Structures are given as structure tokens and as C-alpha cells.
Coordinates of C-alpha atoms in Angstrom, one line a residue:
X1 CA 73.9 140.9 114.6
X2 CA 73.1 138.8 111.5
X3 CA 75.1 135.8 110.4
X4 CA 76.6 137.7 107.5
X5 CA 77.5 140.7 109.7
X6 CA 79.2 138.4 112.2
X7 CA 81.2 136.7 109.5
X8 CA 82.2 140.1 108.0
X9 CA 83.3 141.3 111.5
X10 CA 85.4 138.2 111.9
X11 CA 87.0 138.6 108.5
X12 CA 87.9 142.2 109.3
X13 CA 89.4 141.1 112.7
X14 CA 91.4 138.4 111.1
X15 CA 92.6 140.8 108.4
X16 CA 93.7 143.2 111.1
X17 CA 95.8 140.5 112.7
X18 CA 97.4 139.7 109.4
X19 CA 98.1 143.3 108.8
X20 CA 99.9 143.5 112.1
X21 CA 101.9 140.4 111.2
X22 CA 102.3 141.0 107.5
X23 CA 105.2 140.1 105.3
X24 CA 107.4 143.2 104.8
X25 CA 107.9 142.9 101.1
X26 CA 110.4 145.8 101.0
X27 CA 112.9 143.4 102.6
X28 CA 112.6 140.9 99.8
X29 CA 115.9 141.7 98.3
X30 CA 117.7 141.1 101.6
X31 CA 116.2 137.8 102.5
X32 CA 119.2 135.7 101.9
X33 CA 121.7 137.9 103.8
X34 CA 123.0 136.4 107.0
X35 CA 121.5 138.2 110.0
X36 CA 123.9 136.7 112.5
X37 CA 121.0 135.4 114.6
X38 CA 121.7 132.0 116.1
X39 CA 118.8 129.7 116.5
X40 CA 118.7 126.6 118.8
X41 CA 116.4 123.9 117.4
X42 CA 115.5 121.1 119.9
X43 CA 114.7 117.8 118.1
X44 CA 115.6 116.5 114.6
X45 CA 112.2 115.0 113.7
X46 CA 110.1 116.4 110.8
X47 CA 109.5 119.6 112.8
X48 CA 113.2 120.1 113.5
X49 CA 114.2 119.5 109.9
X50 CA 111.5 121.9 108.7
X51 CA 112.8 124.5 111.2
X52 CA 116.4 124.0 110.0
X53 CA 115.4 124.6 106.4
X54 CA 113.3 127.6 107.2
X55 CA 116.1 129.2 109.2
X56 CA 118.5 128.7 106.3
X57 CA 116.0 130.2 103.9
X58 CA 115.8 133.3 106.1
X59 CA 119.6 133.6 106.5
X60 CA 119.6 132.5 110.1
X61 CA 122.2 130.2 111.7
X62 CA 120.5 127.1 113.1
X63 CA 122.0 124.5 115.5
X64 CA 119.8 121.5 116.0
X65 CA 120.3 119.3 119.1
X66 CA 119.0 115.7 118.8
X67 CA 119.0 113.2 121.7
X68 CA 119.3 110.1 119.4
X69 CA 121.8 109.2 116.7
X70 CA 119.5 109.9 113.7
X71 CA 116.9 112.1 112.2
X72 CA 113.2 111.2 112.0
X73 CA 112.0 111.6 115.6
X74 CA 108.7 109.6 116.0
X75 CA 109.4 107.8 112.7
X76 CA 112.8 106.4 113.7
X77 CA 111.8 102.9 114.8
X78 CA 113.4 101.2 117.8
X79 CA 112.7 97.7 119.0
X80 CA 112.2 99.0 122.6
X81 CA 110.7 102.2 124.1
X82 CA 113.4 104.7 125.0
X83 CA 112.8 107.2 127.8
X84 CA 112.4 110.7 126.6
X85 CA 111.8 109.6 122.9
X86 CA 108.6 108.9 120.9
X87 CA 107.9 105.2 120.3
X88 CA 106.1 103.4 117.5
X89 CA 105.2 99.8 116.9
X90 CA 106.7 97.7 114.0
X91 CA 103.5 97.6 111.9
X92 CA 102.8 101.4 111.8
X93 CA 101.6 102.8 108.5
X94 CA 100.9 106.4 107.7
X95 CA 97.3 107.7 107.8
X96 CA 97.9 110.4 105.2
X97 CA 98.8 109.8 101.6
X98 CA 102.2 110.7 100.1
X99 CA 100.8 113.6 98.0
X100 CA 99.4 115.2 101.1
X101 CA 102.3 114.3 103.4
X102 CA 105.4 115.6 101.6
X103 CA 107.4 118.7 102.2
X104 CA 105.8 121.3 99.9
X105 CA 108.7 121.4 97.4
X106 CA 110.0 117.9 97.8
X107 CA 107.6 115.2 96.5
X108 CA 107.8 111.6 97.3
X109 CA 109.4 109.2 94.7
X110 CA 106.9 107.8 92.2
X111 CA 107.4 104.2 93.4
X112 CA 106.5 104.9 97.0
X113 CA 103.0 103.6 98.0
X114 CA 100.3 106.1 98.9
X115 CA 100.3 104.9 102.5
X116 CA 103.7 104.0 103.8
X117 CA 105.2 101.7 106.3
X118 CA 107.2 103.7 108.8
X119 CA 110.4 102.5 107.2
X120 CA 109.5 104.2 103.9
X121 CA 108.6 107.5 105.5
X122 CA 111.9 107.3 107.5
X123 CA 113.7 106.7 104.2
X124 CA 112.1 109.8 102.7
X125 CA 112.9 112.0 105.8
X126 CA 116.5 110.8 105.7
X127 CA 116.8 111.5 101.9
X128 CA 115.4 115.0 102.4
X129 CA 117.8 115.8 105.2
X130 CA 120.7 114.6 103.0
X131 CA 119.6 116.3 99.7
X132 CA 118.9 119.6 101.4
X133 CA 122.2 119.4 103.2
X134 CA 120.7 119.6 106.7
X135 CA 122.7 117.0 108.6
X136 CA 125.7 119.3 109.2
X137 CA 123.5 121.6 111.3
X138 CA 122.6 118.7 113.7
X139 CA 124.4 117.7 116.8
X140 CA 123.4 114.1 117.5
X141 CA 123.4 112.3 120.9
X142 CA 123.2 115.8 122.4
X143 CA 120.1 116.2 124.7
X144 CA 119.1 119.6 125.9
X145 CA 118.9 119.8 129.7
X146 CA 117.9 123.4 130.3
X147 CA 116.8 126.5 128.4
X148 CA 116.8 129.8 130.4
X149 CA 116.3 133.4 129.7
X150 CA 119.4 135.5 129.8
X151 CA 119.5 138.4 132.4
X152 CA 119.0 140.9 129.6
X153 CA 116.3 139.0 127.8
X154 CA 113.8 141.9 127.9
X155 CA 116.3 143.8 125.6
X156 CA 118.0 141.0 123.6
X157 CA 115.5 138.1 123.7
X158 CA 118.5 135.8 124.1
X159 CA 118.6 132.3 125.7
X160 CA 121.1 130.2 127.6
X161 CA 120.9 126.7 126.2
X162 CA 122.5 123.9 128.2
X163 CA 123.3 120.6 126.5
X164 CA 125.0 117.3 127.5
X165 CA 127.5 115.5 125.3
X166 CA 129.6 112.5 126.3
X167 CA 128.9 113.2 130.0
X168 CA 129.9 116.8 129.8
X169 CA 127.6 119.8 130.1
X170 CA 128.0 122.8 127.7
X171 CA 126.2 126.0 127.4
X172 CA 125.7 128.4 124.5
X173 CA 123.9 131.7 123.9
X174 CA 121.2 131.7 121.2
X175 CA 119.1 134.5 119.8
X176 CA 116.0 132.2 119.5
X177 CA 114.8 128.7 120.4
X178 CA 112.5 126.5 118.3
X179 CA 111.1 123.6 120.3
X180 CA 110.5 120.6 118.0
X181 CA 110.5 117.8 120.5
X182 CA 107.1 116.4 119.6
X183 CA 104.1 115.4 121.8
X184 CA 104.2 111.6 121.7
X185 CA 106.8 111.2 124.4
X186 CA 105.3 111.2 127.9
X187 CA 102.6 108.5 128.2
X188 CA 99.4 109.2 130.0
X189 CA 97.9 106.4 132.1
X190 CA 95.1 107.9 134.2
X191 CA 95.3 105.3 137.0
X192 CA 93.0 107.4 139.2
X193 CA 90.2 106.9 136.7
X194 CA 90.4 103.1 137.1
X195 CA 89.7 102.0 140.7
X196 CA 91.2 98.6 141.5
X197 CA 93.9 98.8 138.9
X198 CA 96.7 98.3 141.5
X199 CA 95.1 95.0 142.5
X200 CA 94.9 93.6 138.9
X201 CA 97.2 90.6 138.6
X202 CA 97.6 90.6 134.9
X203 CA 100.0 92.9 133.1
X204 CA 99.1 96.4 132.1
X205 CA 101.2 99.0 130.2
X206 CA 100.9 102.0 127.9
X207 CA 100.7 101.5 124.1
X208 CA 104.1 103.1 123.6
X209 CA 105.6 99.9 125.1
X210 CA 104.0 97.7 122.4
X211 CA 106.2 96.7 119.5
X212 CA 104.8 93.5 118.0
X213 CA 102.2 90.8 118.7
X214 CA 104.5 87.8 119.1
X215 CA 104.5 87.6 122.9
X216 CA 100.8 88.4 123.5
X217 CA 98.4 85.4 123.9
X218 CA 95.3 84.9 125.9
X219 CA 92.7 87.6 126.5
X220 CA 93.5 91.3 126.0
X221 CA 91.7 94.5 126.8
X222 CA 92.7 97.7 124.9
X223 CA 91.5 100.9 126.5
X224 CA 91.2 103.7 124.0
X225 CA 89.6 104.0 120.6
X226 CA 92.3 106.1 118.9
X227 CA 94.5 105.1 116.0
X228 CA 97.1 103.3 118.0
X229 CA 94.6 101.5 120.1
X230 CA 92.7 100.2 117.1
X231 CA 95.8 99.3 115.2
X232 CA 97.1 97.3 118.1
X233 CA 93.8 95.6 118.8
X234 CA 93.4 94.5 115.1
X235 CA 96.9 93.2 115.0
X236 CA 96.5 91.2 118.2
X237 CA 93.2 89.8 117.1
X238 CA 95.2 87.6 114.7
X239 CA 97.1 85.8 117.4
X240 CA 95.4 86.3 120.8
X241 CA 92.5 84.3 122.1
X242 CA 90.2 87.4 122.5
X243 CA 90.6 91.1 122.1
X244 CA 88.1 93.8 123.1
X245 CA 88.2 97.5 123.1
X246 CA 86.9 99.9 125.8
X247 CA 85.9 103.4 124.8
X248 CA 84.4 106.3 126.7
X249 CA 83.0 108.2 123.8
X250 CA 83.2 106.2 120.6
X251 CA 84.8 107.3 117.3
X252 CA 84.2 107.6 113.6
X253 CA 86.2 105.0 111.7
X254 CA 87.3 105.7 108.2
X255 CA 89.0 103.8 105.4
X256 CA 92.2 105.1 103.9
X257 CA 90.8 104.6 100.4
X258 CA 87.7 106.5 99.2
X259 CA 85.9 107.1 95.9
X260 CA 87.4 105.3 92.9
X261 CA 90.3 104.0 94.9
X262 CA 91.8 107.4 95.6
X263 CA 93.3 108.2 99.1
X264 CA 90.8 109.8 101.5
X265 CA 92.8 113.0 102.0
X266 CA 92.7 113.9 98.3
X267 CA 89.1 114.9 99.1
X268 CA 90.2 117.5 101.7
X269 CA 89.7 120.6 99.7
X270 CA 89.0 124.4 100.0
X271 CA 85.5 124.1 98.6
X272 CA 84.2 121.7 101.2
X273 CA 86.0 123.8 103.9
X274 CA 84.2 126.9 102.5
X275 CA 80.9 125.1 102.8
X276 CA 81.6 123.8 106.3
X277 CA 82.4 127.3 107.5
X278 CA 79.6 129.1 105.8
X279 CA 76.5 126.8 105.7
X280 CA 74.2 126.6 108.6
X281 CA 75.2 124.3 111.4
X282 CA 72.3 121.9 110.8
X283 CA 73.2 121.4 107.1
X284 CA 77.0 121.1 107.8
X285 CA 76.5 118.6 110.6
X286 CA 74.1 116.5 108.4
X287 CA 76.6 116.3 105.6
X288 CA 79.5 115.5 107.9
X289 CA 77.7 112.6 109.6
X290 CA 76.5 111.3 106.2
X291 CA 80.1 111.2 105.0
X292 CA 81.3 109.5 108.2
X293 CA 78.6 106.8 108.0
X294 CA 79.1 106.1 104.3
X295 CA 81.2 103.0 104.7
X296 CA 79.2 101.3 107.4
X297 CA 76.6 102.1 110.1
X298 CA 78.7 102.8 113.2
X299 CA 75.8 102.0 115.6
X300 CA 75.9 98.4 114.4
X301 CA 79.4 98.0 115.9
X302 CA 79.0 100.2 119.0
X303 CA 81.4 102.7 117.5
X304 CA 79.1 105.7 117.1
X305 CA 80.5 108.8 118.9
X306 CA 78.5 110.3 121.7
X307 CA 78.2 113.4 119.6
X308 CA 78.7 112.6 116.0
X309 CA 78.7 116.2 114.9
X310 CA 82.0 117.0 116.6
X311 CA 85.0 117.1 114.2
X312 CA 87.3 115.0 116.3
X313 CA 90.1 113.2 114.6
X314 CA 88.7 109.9 113.2
X315 CA 90.3 106.5 113.4
X316 CA 91.8 105.2 110.1
X317 CA 91.4 101.5 110.1
X318 CA 90.3 99.2 107.3
X319 CA 89.8 96.1 109.4
X320 CA 88.4 97.1 112.8
X321 CA 84.7 96.3 112.4
X322 CA 85.1 92.6 111.3
X323 CA 88.1 91.9 113.5
X324 CA 87.1 93.0 117.0
X325 CA 84.6 90.9 118.8
X326 CA 83.3 93.7 121.1
X327 CA 83.5 97.4 121.7
X328 CA 82.7 98.0 125.4
X329 CA 81.9 101.1 127.4
X330 CA 84.3 102.7 129.8
X331 CA 85.9 100.6 132.5
X332 CA 84.2 101.2 135.9
X333 CA 86.7 99.3 138.0
X334 CA 89.2 96.4 138.0
X335 CA 89.3 93.3 140.1
X336 CA 92.3 91.0 140.4
X337 CA 91.5 89.2 137.2
X338 CA 88.7 91.1 135.5
X339 CA 87.5 94.5 134.2
X340 CA 84.0 95.6 135.0
X341 CA 82.4 98.1 132.6
X342 CA 79.9 100.9 133.2
X343 CA 77.2 98.9 131.5
X344 CA 77.6 96.2 134.2
X345 CA 79.2 93.6 131.9
X346 CA 82.6 92.0 132.8
X347 CA 85.7 90.9 130.9
X348 CA 86.9 88.0 132.9
X349 CA 90.4 86.3 133.2
X350 CA 92.1 89.2 131.4
X351 CA 95.8 88.6 130.8
X352 CA 96.8 92.0 129.4
X353 CA 95.5 95.6 129.6
X354 CA 96.9 98.0 127.1
X355 CA 96.3 101.7 127.8
X356 CA 96.1 103.6 124.4
X357 CA 95.2 106.7 126.4
X358 CA 97.4 109.3 124.7
X359 CA 100.2 111.5 126.0
X360 CA 100.9 114.4 128.3
X361 CA 102.6 117.5 127.0
X362 CA 105.8 118.4 128.8
X363 CA 109.0 120.3 128.2
X364 CA 111.2 119.3 131.2
X365 CA 114.1 121.5 130.0
X366 CA 111.9 124.7 130.4
X367 CA 110.8 126.6 133.4
X368 CA 107.1 126.2 133.9
X369 CA 106.5 129.9 133.6
X370 CA 107.6 130.0 130.0
X371 CA 105.0 127.6 128.6
X372 CA 102.2 126.9 131.0
X373 CA 100.6 123.5 130.7
X374 CA 97.7 122.5 133.0
X375 CA 95.3 119.5 132.5
X376 CA 96.3 119.0 128.9
X377 CA 95.8 122.7 128.2
X378 CA 98.6 124.7 126.7
X379 CA 98.3 128.4 125.7
X380 CA 100.1 129.4 122.5
X381 CA 99.3 132.0 119.8
X382 CA 98.4 130.1 116.7
X383 CA 99.7 127.0 118.4
X384 CA 103.3 128.3 118.0
X385 CA 104.1 131.4 120.1
X386 CA 104.0 131.7 124.0
X387 CA 101.9 134.8 124.3
X388 CA 103.4 136.6 127.3
X389 CA 107.2 136.7 126.4
X390 CA 108.7 140.1 126.2
X391 CA 110.4 139.1 122.9
X392 CA 109.0 136.6 120.4
X393 CA 112.1 134.5 120.3
X394 CA 110.7 131.1 121.4
X395 CA 108.4 129.0 119.3
X396 CA 106.9 125.5 119.5
X397 CA 106.7 123.7 116.2
X398 CA 104.5 120.6 115.7
X399 CA 102.2 120.9 118.7
X400 CA 99.1 120.6 116.6
X401 CA 96.7 117.9 115.2
X402 CA 94.4 118.3 112.3
X403 CA 92.7 116.3 109.6
X404 CA 95.8 116.6 107.6
X405 CA 99.5 115.5 107.5
X406 CA 102.0 116.6 110.1
X407 CA 104.9 117.4 107.7
X408 CA 103.3 120.3 105.7
X409 CA 101.7 121.7 108.9
X410 CA 104.9 121.9 110.8
X411 CA 106.8 123.1 107.7
X412 CA 104.4 126.1 107.3
X413 CA 104.6 126.8 111.1
X414 CA 108.4 126.8 110.8
X415 CA 108.4 129.2 107.8
X416 CA 106.4 131.7 109.7
X417 CA 108.3 131.3 112.9
X418 CA 111.7 131.9 111.2
X419 CA 110.4 135.1 109.7
X420 CA 109.3 136.3 113.1
X421 CA 112.7 135.5 114.6
X422 CA 114.4 137.2 111.7
X423 CA 112.3 140.3 112.3
X424 CA 110.7 140.3 108.8
X425 CA 107.3 139.6 110.4
X426 CA 106.1 141.0 113.8
X427 CA 103.3 139.6 116.0
X428 CA 100.3 141.6 117.1
X429 CA 100.1 143.2 120.5
X430 CA 99.6 141.0 123.6
X431 CA 96.0 142.2 123.9
X432 CA 95.2 141.1 120.3
X433 CA 97.1 137.9 120.8
X434 CA 95.1 137.0 123.9
X435 CA 91.8 137.9 122.2
X436 CA 92.7 135.6 119.3
X437 CA 93.5 132.8 121.8
X438 CA 90.1 133.2 123.5
X439 CA 88.3 133.2 120.2
X440 CA 90.0 130.0 119.2
X441 CA 89.0 128.3 122.5
X442 CA 85.4 129.0 121.6
X443 CA 85.8 127.5 118.1
X444 CA 87.4 124.4 119.6
X445 CA 84.5 123.9 121.9
X446 CA 82.1 124.1 118.9
X447 CA 84.0 121.9 116.5
X448 CA 85.8 119.4 118.8
X449 CA 83.7 119.5 122.0
X450 CA 86.5 120.7 124.3
X451 CA 88.8 123.6 124.6
X452 CA 91.8 121.6 125.9
X453 CA 92.8 120.2 122.6
X454 CA 95.6 120.8 120.0
X455 CA 93.2 119.9 117.2
X456 CA 92.8 122.4 114.3
X457 CA 90.8 122.5 111.1
X458 CA 93.4 121.7 108.5
X459 CA 92.6 124.0 105.6
X460 CA 91.6 127.0 107.8
X461 CA 94.7 126.7 109.9
X462 CA 97.1 126.3 106.9
X463 CA 95.5 129.3 105.1
X464 CA 95.7 131.4 108.3
X465 CA 99.5 130.7 108.8
X466 CA 100.2 131.1 105.1
X467 CA 98.6 134.5 105.1
X468 CA 101.1 135.8 107.6
X469 CA 104.0 135.2 105.2
X470 CA 102.3 136.0 102.0
X471 CA 102.0 132.3 100.9
X472 CA 98.2 131.9 100.8
X473 CA 97.0 131.3 97.3
X474 CA 94.8 134.1 95.9
X475 CA 92.0 132.0 94.4
X476 CA 90.2 134.9 92.6
X477 CA 93.5 136.0 91.0
X478 CA 94.2 132.5 89.9
X479 CA 90.8 132.2 88.3
X480 CA 91.6 135.3 86.3
X481 CA 95.1 134.4 85.3
X482 CA 95.2 130.5 85.3
X483 CA 91.7 129.0 85.4
X484 CA 92.8 125.4 85.0
X485 CA 95.1 125.7 88.0
X486 CA 92.5 127.7 90.0
X487 CA 89.9 124.9 89.6
X488 CA 92.4 122.4 90.9
X489 CA 93.4 124.6 93.8
X490 CA 89.9 125.3 94.9
X491 CA 88.1 122.0 94.2
X492 CA 91.0 119.6 94.3
X493 CA 93.2 118.5 97.2
X494 CA 94.5 121.2 99.5
X495 CA 98.0 119.7 99.0
X496 CA 101.2 121.1 100.5
X497 CA 102.3 122.3 97.0
X498 CA 99.7 125.1 97.2
X499 CA 101.7 127.0 99.7
X500 CA 104.6 127.3 97.3
X501 CA 102.6 129.1 94.6
X502 CA 103.3 132.6 95.9
X503 CA 105.4 134.4 98.6
X504 CA 108.8 133.5 100.0
X505 CA 110.1 130.1 98.9
X506 CA 108.0 130.1 95.7
X507 CA 108.8 126.8 93.9
X508 CA 109.1 126.6 90.1
X509 CA 107.7 123.1 89.9
X510 CA 104.6 123.8 91.9
X511 CA 102.1 124.2 89.0
X512 CA 103.0 120.8 87.5
X513 CA 102.9 119.2 90.9
X514 CA 99.4 120.4 91.6
X515 CA 98.0 119.6 88.1
X516 CA 99.4 116.0 88.3
X517 CA 98.6 115.2 91.9
X518 CA 95.7 112.9 91.1
X519 CA 97.8 111.0 88.6
X520 CA 100.7 110.8 91.1
X521 CA 98.4 109.2 93.7
X522 CA 97.9 106.2 91.4
X523 CA 101.3 106.2 89.7
X524 CA 102.2 102.7 90.8
X525 CA 104.2 100.0 89.0
X526 CA 101.3 97.8 88.0
X527 CA 99.7 96.3 85.0
X528 CA 97.7 98.7 82.7
X529 CA 94.0 97.9 82.4
X530 CA 92.6 101.1 81.2
X531 CA 92.8 104.9 81.5
X532 CA 92.5 106.4 84.9
X533 CA 89.9 109.0 85.7
X534 CA 89.7 111.6 88.3
X535 CA 86.5 111.5 90.4
X536 CA 85.5 114.9 88.9
X537 CA 81.8 114.1 88.5
X538 CA 81.5 113.1 92.1
X539 CA 83.3 116.2 93.2
X540 CA 81.0 118.3 91.1
X541 CA 78.0 116.6 92.7
X542 CA 78.9 118.1 96.1
X543 CA 78.6 121.7 95.0
X544 CA 75.5 120.9 93.0
X545 CA 73.9 119.4 96.1
X546 CA 74.7 122.3 98.3
X547 CA 73.7 124.9 95.7
X548 CA 70.3 123.1 95.5
X549 CA 69.9 123.1 99.3
X550 CA 70.8 126.8 99.4
X551 CA 68.3 127.7 96.7
X552 CA 65.6 125.9 98.6
X553 CA 66.4 127.9 101.7
X554 CA 66.3 131.3 100.1

């Protein structure tokens, strides 16, 4: 089968799935009527708030159970790590910019910086919850202890949800459950991979325990080259005697600011995604590695990934190369005072070891048969729906990572999930669902190097979910009816606003938001020194380059 035939076959298959899960437009006039379906939402972070909104838009009756006393989830800072809750350090900033991070019909205020301290993002989340009148649907300080199928689940799809409040346990019957409890809760310290760790006399702990650098002096080893590990290492380098990082496989390191001072994610667009998915692997990989190495040569700092062509999530850090003295290979073993690396070198007299080694996925309130998790592998249709339930009344919102912001991704997931719960949209057969899951495993192996990952390609995934609810922009139609907007949608940032152009929840302010997003990104209260220009010429250079390459290959 030729490459074009294979792509055509895949397009037909994907269209078939969308047809089986299509938006029933004949029910458009009945969308706002109360269906009487009660939905339990577990967690009041950004996924939970998006789920509450989506349920209300579909006329469902949400009740959100939140373990803490406030909204925000991961972004609600606490000066100590709390069991069963996500934990961040005091200096955390966002990696995605405000224009790409917002809810799709609720932009950030003009005076917010592009990349925000966690306190500013928490302020935005709280403001959204208040302005959208979501707080009255949340029961705070009410953890969920158990969720079980009801005896007649195969007919009703209903659940018994058990909660705890003021030392008392209560139970309620719900027609559906949306799990929004996040995936940065249960720390992973693979002690079995580090012989001798139990004999180490210094202190070791997971990065979730870290809050600020004040108490850390001496020599520090950070294990893990992800965003948290690099942030912590850079921060500690200002106060500690010595900080080094150990990494198994290396990582691409990117700056948050790209061409002409614009945020990096404003260059995540449909055109480049189209090229990535349609050009030959050799050309696509070459262009990707060229972009990743544009700021500095990673080999010079021992940061180069083992396989640089894999689209793993990069590290966003503007200070890492000059701040860290050494990037070491994986730790082979520990002694009482030192770490010995696979290359034979040693880090002696270590005072602290910080494991920035990620998290395990777990839902302790669920029976293991409902959502199967094994060795960091979790099987969900489109990263949302458990595939083998008799009724599609349980969803997982937010268990996904991509080269894009969390808020718009979870919001789109919730919009689709709410329509499935309502019955406006139905899922494909179990056979088709499992085939789709198998196909996605193969793609993950190709793009990310492993199947056991929750990573997704941002633009592809967003378009796929949007197509199920009729919210995917029709680029060809836009070019015919509104060429100016079409150019911005296709060549400009794939911002959250695009998914309010059509379909349910269409937003009247969307056109203006899209056409002004470049200006909004630099709309800061600062002195005026000249007119701002979009990096349009550099954007046009990309298509010109690839068109030239294609012509040479024909």
C-alpha cells in the first residue's frame, strides 16, 4: 500500500469513528433542558471546573467533591505536601503562555504576564469559578472514599458514590462519574532501580516534598531531567555548594521566549502539524531536531536525548545550561555518602538526593477492574473513556500530556464527555474502540518511543476530540467565507479560542480573540518604543522551505 493510500485509509477510518460518535444536531433546540442526570465530579482543579461548566451547558446536574477547602487543585499552593493532593514548590511558573492556557471563552486579563507565577494562575482559576457561578456546585472538604457500580448498572449505568464529611460517611446515587483528581498526586521513587539507597546516610526525598531552597546547603544530586527537576536544580544552584543532575536519557531544553520575543507556544500551529504528519519521516525529524537545537547545541552540555527525533515533552528552562555544573548519566548505585554513575564517575559527600522521577497513576476510590493500571500503562478510549464498561457513564478528565496547555485540553475533553453522558453523542462499538486504542499505541511508540505514556500530539488530539462534538474548525470553509480569519487559524497559534468558532458553545467574541492574540501576547504595561510586528515573515519562511524541499523530491 502506498503512503497516500495508507493515509486515505486512516482518514476514512477516523471519519467512521466520528460518524459513530457524531453530534446529533437534531437535538440542538433541546440542549439547555434539564435531563435530570446527576453527575459526580471528583476534584475541583481545572479539570473539575471544566467538567462542572460542561455539565451545566448540557443541562446536567453536577455535584463536585473536593478534598481541600478551595478550587485550583495542583495550582493551589500549600507550604507543605499534603497526602492525597498534588504539591508544587513556591517558585513554580507556567510553561505555557496565557493566550494558549486560558479557557476557550474566558481570556486572561490584559495585565497578566505571559508566563505566570502559580499565584496568578490560581487567581485566574478562582475568578473563573466565581464569575461562571461554579462554586455552589462544589462540596469542599469532602473526599470521595469509594465509587461502585450499582447492582443494575448494566441497565441504568448508575454509581454509588461514598464520601466523607466531618467524620461521617454518606452515599449518593449518580447517573455518571467524571474523575478529575489529576495525576501529580502519588510520587514515584523507584528504589529498586538504585542499589544501596537504603544505606545512604544523607537525606533523600521526592520532588513533591520540595518547597523552597532556604534549608538546602551543601552538595545536592537531583535525579530526573524533567521540568520539576530542572527548576529545582537551577533554584538550588544559587544557594547550595554544588548541584548536579542525573539523567537516564537526556532531554531537549527550550526557552519560553522564541522569535521576536513571542511566547514559544504561539508557534504551535496547524500548518506545522500538517507538515509533521504528512512529510517523510526523514524530513520531519530533521526539521524537528533543527528547531530543538536552535538555541544552543545540546551535546555541549550533555543534554542531548538518546533519540533526538522522539517528540517527548521538552524541558522549559531559560537558565539550566549556565547554572548547572554537570549533567551525569544514570546512577548505578549508592554508597553511604556517595552516588556512583554508570560512566564510573562518583559524586562524593552528597548531602541531599532529590528524586524528580514523576508520579504513579492511581484511583484508590475505584475497584481495580474499572480502570486497569499496570506499569504506568492505562487503557482509555481517547484518554477519557474506560473501554469495557457496559455503559459509558464514567470518564477520566485530565489524564493527558501534550505540547500544549492543560486547561484547554481538559476543557475540550469535558465538553465531549458531558455530551456522551447526556446521550447526545454515542461512542463506537467496543471492537472499534479497542482497534483505535491499539492504533494509538503504535503511534505513541513512533512519536514518543514508548506506548506507556499519556503524551499526545496537541493539535491532532484537540482536533480529534473537537470533531466528535462538531467544534473542529472547517479550514476550507473559513478560507471561502473569512480569508483573514482562516489564515490566522491555519498559520497562527492553535489557541483554545479556535474551538469556540463552531458547534455547541460557540462564543460571539471568538473572532476578535483570534485576530488579536499576537497583540494580546505583548500587551503589557510598559513604555512604548515602536510598533510591534507579528513574526509573519518567519512564519512564511517555513512553508516556503518545505514547498521547496517537496518540489526537489518530486
